[in-house]
Tab-separated table of C-alpha atoms in Angstrom:
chain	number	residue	atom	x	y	z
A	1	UNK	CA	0.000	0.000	0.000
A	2	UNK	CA	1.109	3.487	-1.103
A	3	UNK	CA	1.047	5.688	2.096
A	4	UNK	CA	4.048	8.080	0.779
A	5	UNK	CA	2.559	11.961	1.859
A	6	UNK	CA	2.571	13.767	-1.138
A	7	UNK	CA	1.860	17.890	-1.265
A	8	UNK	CA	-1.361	16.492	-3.519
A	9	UNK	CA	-2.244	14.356	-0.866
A	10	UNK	CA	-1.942	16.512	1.889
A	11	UNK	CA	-3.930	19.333	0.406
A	12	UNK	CA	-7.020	16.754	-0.573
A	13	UNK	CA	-7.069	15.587	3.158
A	14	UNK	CA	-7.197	19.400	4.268
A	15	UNK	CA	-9.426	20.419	1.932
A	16	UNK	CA	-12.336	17.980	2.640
A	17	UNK	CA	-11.069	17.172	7.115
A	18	UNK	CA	-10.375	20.776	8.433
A	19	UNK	CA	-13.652	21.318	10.089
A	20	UNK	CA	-12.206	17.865	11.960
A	21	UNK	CA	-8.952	18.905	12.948
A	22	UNK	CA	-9.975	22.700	13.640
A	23	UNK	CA	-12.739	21.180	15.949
A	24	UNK	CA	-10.299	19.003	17.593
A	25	UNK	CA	-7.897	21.289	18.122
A	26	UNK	CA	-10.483	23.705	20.186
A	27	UNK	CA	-11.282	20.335	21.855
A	28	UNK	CA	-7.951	20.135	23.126
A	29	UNK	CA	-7.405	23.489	24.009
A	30	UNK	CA	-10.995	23.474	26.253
A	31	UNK	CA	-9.823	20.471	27.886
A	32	UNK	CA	-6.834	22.056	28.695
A	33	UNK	CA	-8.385	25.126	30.574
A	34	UNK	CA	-10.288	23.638	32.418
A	35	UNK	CA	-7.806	21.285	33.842
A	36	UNK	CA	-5.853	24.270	34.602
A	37	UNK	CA	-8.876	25.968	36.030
A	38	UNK	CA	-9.812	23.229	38.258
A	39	UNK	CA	-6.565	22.754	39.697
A	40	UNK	CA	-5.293	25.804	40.247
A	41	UNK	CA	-5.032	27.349	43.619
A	42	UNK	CA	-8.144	29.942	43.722
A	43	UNK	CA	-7.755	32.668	46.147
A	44	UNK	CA	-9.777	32.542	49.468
A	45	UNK	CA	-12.005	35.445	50.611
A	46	UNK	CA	-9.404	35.937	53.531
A	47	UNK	CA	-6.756	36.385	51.342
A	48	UNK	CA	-8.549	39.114	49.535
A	49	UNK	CA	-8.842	42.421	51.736
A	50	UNK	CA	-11.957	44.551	50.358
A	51	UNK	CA	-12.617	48.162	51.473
A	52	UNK	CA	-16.055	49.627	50.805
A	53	UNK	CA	-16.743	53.124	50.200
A	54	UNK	CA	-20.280	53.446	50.674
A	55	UNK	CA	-22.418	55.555	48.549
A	56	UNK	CA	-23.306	58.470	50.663
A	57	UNK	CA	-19.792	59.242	50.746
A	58	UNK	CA	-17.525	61.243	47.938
A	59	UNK	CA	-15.467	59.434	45.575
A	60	UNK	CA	-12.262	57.659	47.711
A	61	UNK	CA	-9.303	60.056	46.455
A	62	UNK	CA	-6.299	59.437	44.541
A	63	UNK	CA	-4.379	59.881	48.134
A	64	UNK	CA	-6.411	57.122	49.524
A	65	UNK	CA	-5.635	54.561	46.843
A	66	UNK	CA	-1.818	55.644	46.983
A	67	UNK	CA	-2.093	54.876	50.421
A	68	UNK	CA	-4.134	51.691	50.470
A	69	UNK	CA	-1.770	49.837	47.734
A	70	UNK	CA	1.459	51.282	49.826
A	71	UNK	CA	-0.147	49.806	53.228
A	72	UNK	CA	-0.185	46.419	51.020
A	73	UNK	CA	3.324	46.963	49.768
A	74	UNK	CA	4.841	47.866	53.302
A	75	UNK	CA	3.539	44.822	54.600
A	76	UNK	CA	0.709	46.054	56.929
A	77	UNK	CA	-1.389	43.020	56.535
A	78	UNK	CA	0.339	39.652	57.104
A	79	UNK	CA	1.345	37.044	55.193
A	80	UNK	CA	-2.374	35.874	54.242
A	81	UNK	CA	-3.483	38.727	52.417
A	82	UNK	CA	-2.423	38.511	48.700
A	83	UNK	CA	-4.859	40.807	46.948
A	84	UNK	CA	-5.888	44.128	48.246
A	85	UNK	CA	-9.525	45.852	46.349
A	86	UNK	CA	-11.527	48.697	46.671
A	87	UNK	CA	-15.006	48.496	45.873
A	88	UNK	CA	-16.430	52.716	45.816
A	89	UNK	CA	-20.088	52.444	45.770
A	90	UNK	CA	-20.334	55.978	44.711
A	91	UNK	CA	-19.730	55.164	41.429
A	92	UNK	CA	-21.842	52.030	40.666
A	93	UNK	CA	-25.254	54.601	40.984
A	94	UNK	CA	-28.293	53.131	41.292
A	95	UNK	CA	-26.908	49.648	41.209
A	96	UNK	CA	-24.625	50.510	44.114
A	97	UNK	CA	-27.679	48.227	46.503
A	98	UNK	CA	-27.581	45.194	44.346
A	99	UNK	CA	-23.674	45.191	44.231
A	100	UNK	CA	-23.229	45.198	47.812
A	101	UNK	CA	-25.691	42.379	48.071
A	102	UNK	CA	-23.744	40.069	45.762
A	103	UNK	CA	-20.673	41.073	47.675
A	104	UNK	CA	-21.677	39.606	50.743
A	105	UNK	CA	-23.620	36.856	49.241
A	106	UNK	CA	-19.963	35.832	48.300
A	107	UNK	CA	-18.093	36.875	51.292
A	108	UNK	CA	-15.757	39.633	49.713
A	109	UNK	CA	-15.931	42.706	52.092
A	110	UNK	CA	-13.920	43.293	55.110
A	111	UNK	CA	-14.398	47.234	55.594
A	112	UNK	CA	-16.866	50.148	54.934
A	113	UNK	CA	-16.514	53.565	55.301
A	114	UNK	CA	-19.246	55.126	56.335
A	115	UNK	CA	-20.979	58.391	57.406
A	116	UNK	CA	-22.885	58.219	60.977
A	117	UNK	CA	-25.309	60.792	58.974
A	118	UNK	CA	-29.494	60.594	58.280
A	119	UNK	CA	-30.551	58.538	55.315
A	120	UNK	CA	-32.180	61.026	53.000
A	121	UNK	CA	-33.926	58.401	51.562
A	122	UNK	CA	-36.192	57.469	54.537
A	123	UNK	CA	-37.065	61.132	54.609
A	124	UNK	CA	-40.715	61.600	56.300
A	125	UNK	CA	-42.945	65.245	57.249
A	126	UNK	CA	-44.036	65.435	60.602
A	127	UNK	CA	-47.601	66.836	61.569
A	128	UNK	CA	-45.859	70.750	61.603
A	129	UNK	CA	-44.400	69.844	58.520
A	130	UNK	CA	-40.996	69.038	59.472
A	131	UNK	CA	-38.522	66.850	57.934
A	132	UNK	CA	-37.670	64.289	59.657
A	133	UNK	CA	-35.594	61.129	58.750
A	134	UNK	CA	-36.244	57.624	60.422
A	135	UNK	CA	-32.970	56.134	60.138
A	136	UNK	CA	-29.382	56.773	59.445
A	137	UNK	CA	-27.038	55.142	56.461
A	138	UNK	CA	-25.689	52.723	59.325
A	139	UNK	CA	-28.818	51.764	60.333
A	140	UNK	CA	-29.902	51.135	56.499
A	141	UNK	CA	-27.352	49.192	55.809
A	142	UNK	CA	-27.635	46.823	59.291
A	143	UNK	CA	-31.455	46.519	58.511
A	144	UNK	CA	-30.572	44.794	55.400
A	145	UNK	CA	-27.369	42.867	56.573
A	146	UNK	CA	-28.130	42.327	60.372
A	147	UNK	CA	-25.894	39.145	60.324
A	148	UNK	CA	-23.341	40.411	58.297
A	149	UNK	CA	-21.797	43.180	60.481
A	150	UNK	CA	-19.984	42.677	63.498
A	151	UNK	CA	-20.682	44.196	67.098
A	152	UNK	CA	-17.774	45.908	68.074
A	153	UNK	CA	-18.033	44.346	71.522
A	154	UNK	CA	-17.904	40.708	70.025
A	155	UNK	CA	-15.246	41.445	67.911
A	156	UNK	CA	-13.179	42.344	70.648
A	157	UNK	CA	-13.962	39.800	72.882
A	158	UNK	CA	-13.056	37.483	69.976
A	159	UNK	CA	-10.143	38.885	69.143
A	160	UNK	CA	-8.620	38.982	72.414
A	161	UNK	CA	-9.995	35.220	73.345
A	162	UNK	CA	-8.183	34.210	70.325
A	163	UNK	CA	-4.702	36.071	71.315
A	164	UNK	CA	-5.070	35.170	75.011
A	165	UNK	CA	-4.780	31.388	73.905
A	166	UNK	CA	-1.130	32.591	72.186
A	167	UNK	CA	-0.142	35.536	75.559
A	168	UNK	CA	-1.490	33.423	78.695
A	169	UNK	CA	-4.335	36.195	79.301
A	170	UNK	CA	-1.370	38.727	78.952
A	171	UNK	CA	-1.498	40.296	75.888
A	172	UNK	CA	0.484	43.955	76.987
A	173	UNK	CA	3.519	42.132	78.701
A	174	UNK	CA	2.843	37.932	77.943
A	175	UNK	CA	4.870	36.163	76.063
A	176	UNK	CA	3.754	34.709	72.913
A	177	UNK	CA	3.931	30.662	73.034
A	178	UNK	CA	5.616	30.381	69.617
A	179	UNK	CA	5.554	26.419	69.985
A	180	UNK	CA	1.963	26.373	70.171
A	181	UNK	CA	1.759	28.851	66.945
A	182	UNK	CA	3.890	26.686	65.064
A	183	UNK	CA	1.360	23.732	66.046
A	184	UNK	CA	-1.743	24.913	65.121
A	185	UNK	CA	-0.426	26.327	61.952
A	186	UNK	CA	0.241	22.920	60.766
A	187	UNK	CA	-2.706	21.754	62.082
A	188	UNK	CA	-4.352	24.300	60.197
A	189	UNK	CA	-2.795	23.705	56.769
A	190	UNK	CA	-2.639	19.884	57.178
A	191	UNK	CA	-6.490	19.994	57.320
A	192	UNK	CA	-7.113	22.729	54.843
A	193	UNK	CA	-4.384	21.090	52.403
A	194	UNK	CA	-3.024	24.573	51.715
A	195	UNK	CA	-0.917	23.882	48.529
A	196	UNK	CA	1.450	26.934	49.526
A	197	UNK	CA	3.059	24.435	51.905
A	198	UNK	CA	4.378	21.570	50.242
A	199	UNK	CA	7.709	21.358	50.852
A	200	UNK	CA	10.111	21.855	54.270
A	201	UNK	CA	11.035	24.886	53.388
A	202	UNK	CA	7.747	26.523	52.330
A	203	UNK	CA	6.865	24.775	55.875
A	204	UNK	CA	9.047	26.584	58.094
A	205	UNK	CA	8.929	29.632	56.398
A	206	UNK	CA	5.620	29.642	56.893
A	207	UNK	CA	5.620	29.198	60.900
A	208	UNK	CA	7.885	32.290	60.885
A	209	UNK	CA	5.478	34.303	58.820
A	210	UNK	CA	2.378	32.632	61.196
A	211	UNK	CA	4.230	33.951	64.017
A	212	UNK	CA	4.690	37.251	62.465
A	213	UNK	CA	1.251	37.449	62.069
A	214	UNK	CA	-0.016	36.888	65.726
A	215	UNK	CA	2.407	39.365	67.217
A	216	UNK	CA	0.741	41.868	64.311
A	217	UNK	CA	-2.453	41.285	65.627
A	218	UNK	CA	-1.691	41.620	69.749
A	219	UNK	CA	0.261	44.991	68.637
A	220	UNK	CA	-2.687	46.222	66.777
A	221	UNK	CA	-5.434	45.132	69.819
A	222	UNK	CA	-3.075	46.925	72.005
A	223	UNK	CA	-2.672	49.739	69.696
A	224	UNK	CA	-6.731	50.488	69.412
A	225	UNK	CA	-6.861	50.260	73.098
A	226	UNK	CA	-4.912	53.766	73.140
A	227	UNK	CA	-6.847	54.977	70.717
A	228	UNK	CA	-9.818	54.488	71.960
A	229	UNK	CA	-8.529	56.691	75.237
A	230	UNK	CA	-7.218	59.395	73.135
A	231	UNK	CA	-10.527	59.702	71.751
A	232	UNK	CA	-8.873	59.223	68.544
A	233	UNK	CA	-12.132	56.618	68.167
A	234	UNK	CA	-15.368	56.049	69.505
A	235	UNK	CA	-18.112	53.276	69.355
A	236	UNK	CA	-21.110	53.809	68.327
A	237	UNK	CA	-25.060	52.249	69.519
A	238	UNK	CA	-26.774	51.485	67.078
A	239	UNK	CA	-30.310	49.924	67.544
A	240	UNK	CA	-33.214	48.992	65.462
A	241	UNK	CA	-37.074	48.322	66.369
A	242	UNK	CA	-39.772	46.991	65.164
A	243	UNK	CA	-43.307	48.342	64.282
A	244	UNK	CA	-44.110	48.003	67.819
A	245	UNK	CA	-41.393	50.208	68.560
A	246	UNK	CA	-39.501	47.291	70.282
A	247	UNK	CA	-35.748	46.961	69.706
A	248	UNK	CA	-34.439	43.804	67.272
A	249	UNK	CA	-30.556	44.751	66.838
A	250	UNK	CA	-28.808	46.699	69.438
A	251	UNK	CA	-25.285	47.055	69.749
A	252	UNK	CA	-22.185	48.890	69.230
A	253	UNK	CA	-22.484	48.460	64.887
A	254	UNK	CA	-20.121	51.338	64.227
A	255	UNK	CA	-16.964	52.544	65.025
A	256	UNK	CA	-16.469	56.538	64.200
A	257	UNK	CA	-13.205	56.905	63.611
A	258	UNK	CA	-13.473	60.831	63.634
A	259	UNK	CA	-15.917	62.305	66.699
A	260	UNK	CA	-13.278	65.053	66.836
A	261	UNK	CA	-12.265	66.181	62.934
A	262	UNK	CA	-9.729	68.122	64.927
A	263	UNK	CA	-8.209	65.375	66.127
A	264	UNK	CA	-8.815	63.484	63.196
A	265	UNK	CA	-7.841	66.472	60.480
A	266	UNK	CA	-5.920	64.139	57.668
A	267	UNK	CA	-8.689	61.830	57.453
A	268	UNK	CA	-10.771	63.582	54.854
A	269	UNK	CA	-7.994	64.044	52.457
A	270	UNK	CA	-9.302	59.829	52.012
A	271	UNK	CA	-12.579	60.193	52.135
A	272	UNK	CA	-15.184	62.139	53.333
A	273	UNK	CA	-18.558	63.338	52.763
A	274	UNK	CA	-20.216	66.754	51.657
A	275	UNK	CA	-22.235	68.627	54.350
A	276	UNK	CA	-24.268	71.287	53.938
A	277	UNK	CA	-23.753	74.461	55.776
A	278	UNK	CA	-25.478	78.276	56.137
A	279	UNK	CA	-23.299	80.573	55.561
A	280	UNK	CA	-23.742	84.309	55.982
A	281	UNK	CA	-22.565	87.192	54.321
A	282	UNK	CA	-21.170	90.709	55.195
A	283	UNK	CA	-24.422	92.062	53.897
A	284	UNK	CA	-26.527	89.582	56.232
A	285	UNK	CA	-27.718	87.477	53.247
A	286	UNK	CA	-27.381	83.647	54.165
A	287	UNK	CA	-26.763	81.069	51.490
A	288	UNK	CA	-25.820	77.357	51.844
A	289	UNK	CA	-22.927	75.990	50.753
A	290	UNK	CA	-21.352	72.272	50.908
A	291	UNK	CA	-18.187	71.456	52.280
A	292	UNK	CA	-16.001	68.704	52.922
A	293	UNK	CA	-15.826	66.770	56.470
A	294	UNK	CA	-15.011	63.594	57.895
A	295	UNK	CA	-16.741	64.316	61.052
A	296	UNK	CA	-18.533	60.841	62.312
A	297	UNK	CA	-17.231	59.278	59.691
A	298	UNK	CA	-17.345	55.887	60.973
A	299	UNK	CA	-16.433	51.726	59.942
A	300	UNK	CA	-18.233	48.492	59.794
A	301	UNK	CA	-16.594	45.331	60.135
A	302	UNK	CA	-18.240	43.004	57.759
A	303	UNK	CA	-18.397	39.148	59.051
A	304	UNK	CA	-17.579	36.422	56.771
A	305	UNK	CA	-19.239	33.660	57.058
A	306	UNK	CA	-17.052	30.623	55.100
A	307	UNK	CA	-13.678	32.277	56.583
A	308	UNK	CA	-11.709	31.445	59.630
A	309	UNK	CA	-12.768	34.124	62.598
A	310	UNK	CA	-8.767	34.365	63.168
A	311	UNK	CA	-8.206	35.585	59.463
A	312	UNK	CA	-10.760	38.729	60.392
A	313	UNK	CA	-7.990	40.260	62.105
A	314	UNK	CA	-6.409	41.959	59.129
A	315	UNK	CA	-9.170	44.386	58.870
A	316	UNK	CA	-7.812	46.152	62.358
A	317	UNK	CA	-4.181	46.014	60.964
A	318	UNK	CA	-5.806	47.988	58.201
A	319	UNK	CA	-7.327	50.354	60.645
A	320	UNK	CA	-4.825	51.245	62.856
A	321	UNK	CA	-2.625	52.078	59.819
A	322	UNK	CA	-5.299	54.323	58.324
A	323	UNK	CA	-5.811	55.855	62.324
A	324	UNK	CA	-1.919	56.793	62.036
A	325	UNK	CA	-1.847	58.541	58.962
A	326	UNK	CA	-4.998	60.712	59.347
A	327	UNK	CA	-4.369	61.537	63.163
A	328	UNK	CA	-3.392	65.274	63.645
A	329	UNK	CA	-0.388	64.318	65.362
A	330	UNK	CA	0.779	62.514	62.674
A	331	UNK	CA	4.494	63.027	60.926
């Protein structure tokens, strides 16, 4: 049998197969992807670190995304975050509601900025005709998340459980057990078969970075703890009720970060809000005017449900670092 190729031969087989060998070609290539997709090592909602801008703020500025990809650069978080995003509802208009839902449908949120100011939008007249507004933003947002915030209290009380367990119940002078660290982090990637840590080295690396990152958070929980004395910070109640006027959430939802702008003064050059003030003239003639403040500008800590309570912890390195560059006092 004659099966010598020959240019004549070739050219009949493409001319009447090429659909074939096109088609299997783009069979091979699909197959490909999605072995690569399937194994690959996806990234985990605590190693993404998400800060919202919510939408009755202004735009976040160019200084506050300079700052936010430098806090990622200089190592501010630990070792577990690898991606650092911004989601600014101000710019996703009237869709900026149904994006925040799907973002905590799929756990990717850890911060909000947000202003401790009334809600326009549940606007009401009173029987003299007043305006009056029945909630704030914070409250807005907790009546449609109320189990996806944290209370500041339990936070705490988390947090410091959790480092206690590392500092003996002495987390200002303690000393951290590193043995114990090093235990539970292979503990912890033994049973999450984290593919980061394969080998020995990757291993032991890896206990030195897990230590790193518990002595990042009992500096940070120590760190707040000052803060919160120099009025630097405050907590704030928030509560909700029902029609019967009874109260369903209570608790301390918010944390203003600025009660005192004066205190507080670089914090607007990140983001901020615009009020409206009267402002008077030499003539007497009033005239309002808007202006741009931080005052009660205030965080919520989002809760993530499929992540690690331990892993939260990056979202107070975050704000402690933001606290020291917009304090007054600040170099």
């Amino acid at each position: 049998m004659d099966a010598k190729i020959t240019k004549k031969r070739l050219a009949r087989m493409l001319s009447y197969d090429w659909l074939k060998i096109v088609g299997f070609a783009a069979a091979l290539i699909l197959v490909w992807v999605l072995v690569f997709t399937m194994t690959a090592t996806r990234i985990t909602p605590a190693q993404q670190f998400t800060v919202f801008n919510y939408n009755a703020n202004a735009s976040l500025s160019n200084g506050f995304y300079d700052t936010y990809t430098k806090a990622h650069s200089d190592g501010v978080f630990s070792y577990e975050v690898i991606e650092t995003n911004v989601n600014d509802m101000t710019t996703s208009g009237e869709y900026a509601g149904t994006i925040l839902e799907a973002r905590v449908a799929t756990d990717e949120g850890d911060i909000m900025f947000i202003p401790n100011t009334p809600d326009l939008s549940s606007a009401t007249t009173d029987e003299a005709g007043n305006t009056v507004y029945q909630r704030s933003h914070i409250q807005t947002v907790l009546r449609g998340y109320p189990a996806n915030f944290y209370d500041f209290d339990d936070y705490f009380a988390e947090m410091k459980a959790y480092l206690d367990g590392y500092y003996n119940g002495d987390l200002v002078s303690g000393a951290l057990d590193e043995e114990k660290v090093k235990a539970d982090f292979e503990n912890r990637i033994r049973e999450n078969k984290d593919k980061r840590f394969k080998k020995d080295a990757q291993i032991e690396q890896g206990k030195k970075d897990e230590i790193a990152r518990i002595q990042k958070y009992r500096d940070a929980f120590v760190a707040f703890q000052d803060y919160l004395q120099a009025g630097l910070v405050r907590f704030e109640s928030v509560e909700l009720k029902n029609e019967n006027g009874e109260a369903v959430i209570s608790g301390n939802y918010a944390l203003n970060i600025c009660p005192d702008e004066s205190k507080m003064s670089k914090l607007k050059d990140y983001t901020y809000y615009l009020a409206t003030e009267t402002v008077t003239a030499e003539d007497g003639t009033q005239s309002e005017e808007k202006r741009k403040t931080a005052q009660d500008m205030c965080v919520m800590f989002f809760k993530m449900k499929g992540v690690e309570k331990s892993f939260e912890y990056e979202t107070l390195l975050f704000l402690n670092y933001m606290i020291e560059n917009c304090r007054t006092d600040a170099a």
